[in-house]
Amino acid sequence: MGKALGRLRRLPEIECFFPKTMGEALSLLKRYNGKARVFTGGTDLLPKMKRREVVPRYLIGLNGIPDLTFIKYEKEKGLRIGTATTLNEILESSIVHRRYPILLEAVSQMASTQVRNVGTIGGNLCNAVPSADTAPPLIVLGAQLKIVGPNPRKERRVLVEDFFKGPDRTVLDSNELVSEIQIPPPSSKAYGTYIKHTLRREMDLAIVGVAVWFVLDSKKNICKDVKIALGAVAPIPMRAKKAEAILRGKPLDEDLIESAATMASEESKPIDDIRGSAEYRREMVKVLTKRAIQQSLEKI
Ligand SMILES: Cc1cc2nc3c(=O)[nH]c(=O)nc-3n(C[C@H](O)[C@H](O)[C@H](O)COP(=O)(O)OP(=O)(O)OC[C@H]3O[C@@H](n4cnc5c(N)ncnc54)[C@H](O)[C@@H]3O)c2cc1C
């Protein structure tokens, strides 16, 4: 008991800034190079600070910057979501409902109303845990992140699938931040599903998360393109590319789906932890990949 309380002891003094523009936030990051952390909802960062996994000297709140909170859709360019957009704002977005239902499936299964009121899509990605629920759907949707830093000429875009480097690690430098998530326009012949497996329905991290997305030909028979992304079964959210290759260019019959699901399970690299054993997770990847493809086919 004493030990547990000891681990959650009071934080040292931390100076907090709440910039009103992205320029101000970036110059603060540069000024306190490496000693400052940005945050939005703080639902991941503050518990980590309490556990002393990170103890920044300075905190920079991004949630007062209007340029980071928006959801915009253009038919030709697709969807852009500001990084400080809360999970509940995404849940309430009619355009996400109509055009990107797989993202909605993920967000609606995350946390509680209270946590979703402050927790953000950018925070979920930048926290870089393998179980981040928005990662698998964003990977299969081909989403990319706009990354900005002190030098405007070095602004870059990185696919969500290339953003993660390991647990708690991303391609971001210490003075960079993610400003928005960009998702290509959806195809009318694309179908997808995200399934999150947990012991409790919400308020729990995924034991396994599977996102499946495919595009069918004009006769809705042949799988023209496909992506499968897995969460919580490797050090980073990952694509199951060998499983995808089994499906690409072929009609999605039962034997093929079974082979692809088995391959996805073989490609996964889970570990044992308190939520489940590696063996159980591998088996669940197979079950859920198959189920996600079948559920997507039911949407045709
Ligand atoms: C009770 C509870 C239940 C939860 N349930 C789920 C769940 O079901 N599924 C799930 O995936 N997560 C869950 N979470 C985790 C968390 O709520 C989400 O990951 C949330 O989306 C984090 O957003 P945030 O704005 O609070 O992030 P913050 O805590 O503000 O930030 C997280 C990290 O990202 C960095 N960061 C934030 N924004 C940026 C940016 N723009 N650029 C660069 N770095 C940035 C911060 O420095 C920090 O390291 C839960 C958390 C709690 C407390």
Tab-separated table of C-alpha atoms and ligand atoms in Angstrom, residues 37-45 62 83 87 109-111 115 118-120 122-124 126-127 131-133 172 177-178 196 203-205, ligand 1:
chain	number	residue	atom	x	y	z
A	37	ARG	CA	6.451	18.419	-23.204
A	38	VAL	CA	3.295	19.369	-25.021
A	39	PHE	CA	-0.039	18.001	-23.897
A	40	THR	CA	-3.671	18.319	-24.922
A	41	GLY	CA	-6.080	16.371	-22.670
A	42	GLY	CA	-3.309	15.105	-20.401
A	43	THR	CA	-5.143	11.782	-19.952
A	44	ASP	CA	-2.027	9.839	-20.944
A	45	LEU	CA	0.699	12.277	-19.925
A	62	LEU	CA	-2.062	22.881	-26.986
A	83	THR	CA	-4.493	17.230	-33.570
A	87	LEU	CA	-12.405	12.162	-29.210
A	109	GLN	CA	-15.120	2.123	-27.982
A	110	MET	CA	-12.545	4.301	-26.243
A	111	ALA	CA	-12.510	5.289	-22.587
A	115	VAL	CA	-12.050	11.033	-20.805
A	118	VAL	CA	-10.618	16.042	-23.048
A	119	GLY	CA	-8.599	13.208	-24.641
A	120	THR	CA	-7.604	13.921	-28.227
A	122	GLY	CA	-3.345	13.626	-31.543
A	123	GLY	CA	-2.625	12.604	-27.959
A	124	ASN	CA	-3.737	9.052	-28.679
A	126	CYS	CA	1.644	10.706	-30.060
A	127	ASN	CA	1.489	8.706	-26.833
A	131	SER	CA	-2.864	-0.492	-28.128
A	132	ALA	CA	-3.814	3.060	-29.251
A	133	ASP	CA	-7.290	2.520	-30.683
A	172	LEU	CA	9.077	13.248	-33.769
A	177	LEU	CA	4.647	18.508	-32.901
A	178	VAL	CA	1.857	16.967	-34.930
A	196	LYS	CA	-11.425	-4.086	-30.300
A	203	MET	CA	-12.457	1.936	-20.022
A	204	ASP	CA	-9.895	-0.676	-20.911
A	205	LEU	CA	-7.078	-0.878	-23.399
B	1	LIG	C1	-9.641	5.977	-17.887
B	1	LIG	C2	-8.914	5.979	-19.204
B	1	LIG	C3	-9.387	5.179	-20.232
B	1	LIG	C4	-8.717	5.167	-21.459
B	1	LIG	N1	-9.183	4.348	-22.456
B	1	LIG	C5	-8.537	4.306	-23.645
B	1	LIG	C6	-8.999	3.452	-24.681
B	1	LIG	O1	-10.022	2.761	-24.576
B	1	LIG	N2	-8.262	3.394	-25.829
B	1	LIG	C7	-7.134	4.146	-26.008
B	1	LIG	O2	-6.505	4.046	-27.083
B	1	LIG	N3	-6.693	4.988	-25.055
B	1	LIG	C8	-7.361	5.080	-23.877
B	1	LIG	N4	-6.908	5.920	-22.884
B	1	LIG	C9	-5.705	6.737	-23.110
B	1	LIG	C10	-5.970	8.228	-23.495
B	1	LIG	O3	-7.160	8.715	-22.939
B	1	LIG	C11	-6.024	8.419	-25.003
B	1	LIG	O4	-4.829	7.938	-25.579
B	1	LIG	C12	-6.208	9.902	-25.387
B	1	LIG	O5	-6.606	9.994	-26.722
B	1	LIG	C13	-4.940	10.728	-25.152
B	1	LIG	O6	-5.184	12.067	-25.556
B	1	LIG	P1	-4.704	13.292	-24.648
B	1	LIG	O7	-5.081	14.522	-25.388
B	1	LIG	O8	-5.231	13.167	-23.269
B	1	LIG	O9	-3.134	13.061	-24.650
B	1	LIG	P2	-2.014	13.742	-23.691
B	1	LIG	O10	-1.969	12.983	-22.415
B	1	LIG	O11	-2.268	15.206	-23.629
B	1	LIG	O12	-0.729	13.475	-24.547
B	1	LIG	C14	-0.267	12.158	-24.760
B	1	LIG	C15	1.159	12.193	-25.324
B	1	LIG	O13	1.167	12.740	-26.623
B	1	LIG	C16	2.005	13.895	-26.696
B	1	LIG	N5	1.284	14.833	-27.547
B	1	LIG	C17	-0.009	15.221	-27.436
B	1	LIG	N6	-0.354	15.995	-28.459
B	1	LIG	C18	0.750	16.118	-29.249
B	1	LIG	C19	1.013	16.786	-30.477
B	1	LIG	N7	0.085	17.500	-31.108
B	1	LIG	N8	2.247	16.676	-31.012
B	1	LIG	C20	3.204	15.958	-30.388
B	1	LIG	N9	3.014	15.299	-29.231
B	1	LIG	C21	1.787	15.375	-28.671
B	1	LIG	C22	2.187	14.380	-25.266
B	1	LIG	O14	3.434	15.042	-25.084
B	1	LIG	C23	2.124	13.052	-24.519
B	1	LIG	O15	3.395	12.420	-24.553
B	1	LIG	C24	-7.572	5.968	-21.659
B	1	LIG	C25	-7.107	6.792	-20.608
B	1	LIG	C26	-7.777	6.796	-19.406
B	1	LIG	C27	-7.263	7.696	-18.284
